[in-house]
């Protein structure tokens, strides 16, 4: 006779499931950090490191989407955090890198609009 108080396999709490939600968010935060670090290195004049950080951010962005789909652990907060990381890593950081590398040495000429030259 089976013990009526014994737990079935399907009734066990899933501890792994709780931690799975954290994996894509950690990748997204690392992506955001790479974008911020790119801005810092670009303003210091270390353009090689800044460009590598954008490449690392691309890999992390791919990984966070892959992990979220693989574990079926997407959330509204995760979607918004990913959007913020994308704006910083692929909008702000490359723009500052390009400006510091290409236009800053031009001095005031780099700030002017094309129509006023």
XYZ file of C-alpha atoms in Angstrom:
117
model
C 0.000 0.000 0.000
C 1.251 3.494 -0.842
C 1.844 6.050 1.835
C -0.815 8.781 1.400
C 1.511 11.399 2.921
C 4.368 10.706 0.518
C 4.982 13.346 -2.112
C 4.729 12.600 -5.746
C 7.548 13.599 -8.053
C 5.393 16.272 -9.724
C 4.515 17.882 -6.367
C 8.114 18.763 -5.466
C 9.013 22.418 -5.482
C 11.275 23.330 -8.350
C 14.245 25.171 -6.877
C 16.022 25.315 -10.203
C 13.114 27.211 -11.768
C 13.582 30.151 -9.409
C 17.228 30.594 -10.371
C 16.560 30.243 -14.079
C 14.778 33.604 -14.151
C 18.012 35.236 -13.012
C 20.215 33.995 -15.882
C 18.901 36.206 -18.723
C 18.824 39.241 -16.431
C 22.446 38.683 -15.425
C 23.442 38.582 -19.091
C 21.483 41.788 -19.695
C 23.156 43.563 -16.771
C 26.555 42.437 -18.078
C 25.559 43.829 -21.484
C 24.625 47.140 -19.864
C 27.940 47.192 -17.998
C 29.857 46.648 -21.255
C 28.055 49.619 -22.807
C 28.883 51.823 -19.833
C 32.504 50.654 -19.799
C 32.722 51.406 -23.521
C 31.678 55.007 -22.849
C 34.296 55.311 -20.093
C 37.110 53.855 -22.199
C 36.146 55.938 -25.241
C 36.270 59.163 -23.235
C 39.708 58.175 -21.908
C 40.950 57.638 -25.466
C 41.333 53.841 -25.296
C 39.409 53.140 -28.504
C 40.585 49.560 -28.993
C 39.199 48.426 -25.642
C 35.980 50.370 -26.198
C 35.402 48.649 -29.547
C 36.027 45.212 -28.018
C 33.489 45.982 -25.290
C 30.824 46.660 -27.927
C 31.610 43.262 -29.437
C 31.281 41.585 -26.040
C 27.968 43.396 -25.536
C 26.710 41.924 -28.823
C 27.551 38.408 -27.662
C 25.881 38.987 -24.271
C 22.775 40.412 -25.956
C 22.506 37.281 -28.083
C 23.002 35.054 -25.047
C 20.350 36.757 -22.928
C 17.717 36.354 -25.636
C 18.741 32.755 -26.233
C 18.620 31.908 -22.515
C 15.258 33.610 -22.044
C 13.725 31.588 -24.871
C 15.460 28.378 -23.844
C 14.270 28.542 -20.244
C 10.937 30.212 -21.095
C 11.670 32.803 -18.437
C 10.855 36.163 -19.936
C 9.250 38.875 -17.840
C 8.048 42.417 -18.431
C 10.918 43.761 -16.338
C 13.423 41.703 -18.333
C 12.098 43.076 -21.609
C 12.429 46.668 -20.381
C 15.892 46.032 -18.936
C 16.988 44.528 -22.259
C 15.707 47.602 -24.100
C 17.668 49.894 -21.784
C 20.813 47.814 -22.250
C 20.366 47.922 -26.037
C 20.031 51.711 -26.029
C 23.185 52.123 -23.966
C 25.303 49.425 -25.627
C 24.248 49.910 -29.250
C 23.086 53.527 -29.321
C 24.950 55.685 -26.836
C 28.272 53.826 -26.621
C 28.988 53.574 -30.381
C 27.952 57.207 -30.866
C 30.341 58.423 -28.170
C 33.079 56.130 -29.474
C 32.671 57.457 -33.023
C 32.570 61.057 -31.822
C 35.640 60.739 -29.603
C 37.611 58.856 -32.253
C 36.602 60.768 -35.361
C 35.300 64.210 -34.448
C 37.001 65.248 -31.205
C 40.400 65.776 -32.852
C 38.713 68.161 -35.315
C 37.978 70.527 -32.436
C 35.236 73.044 -33.065
C 34.851 71.831 -36.618
C 33.548 68.509 -35.284
C 30.665 70.224 -33.475
C 29.326 72.244 -36.421
C 26.449 71.171 -38.622
C 27.164 70.483 -42.267
C 24.964 73.396 -43.400
C 26.932 75.979 -41.398
C 30.369 75.046 -42.758
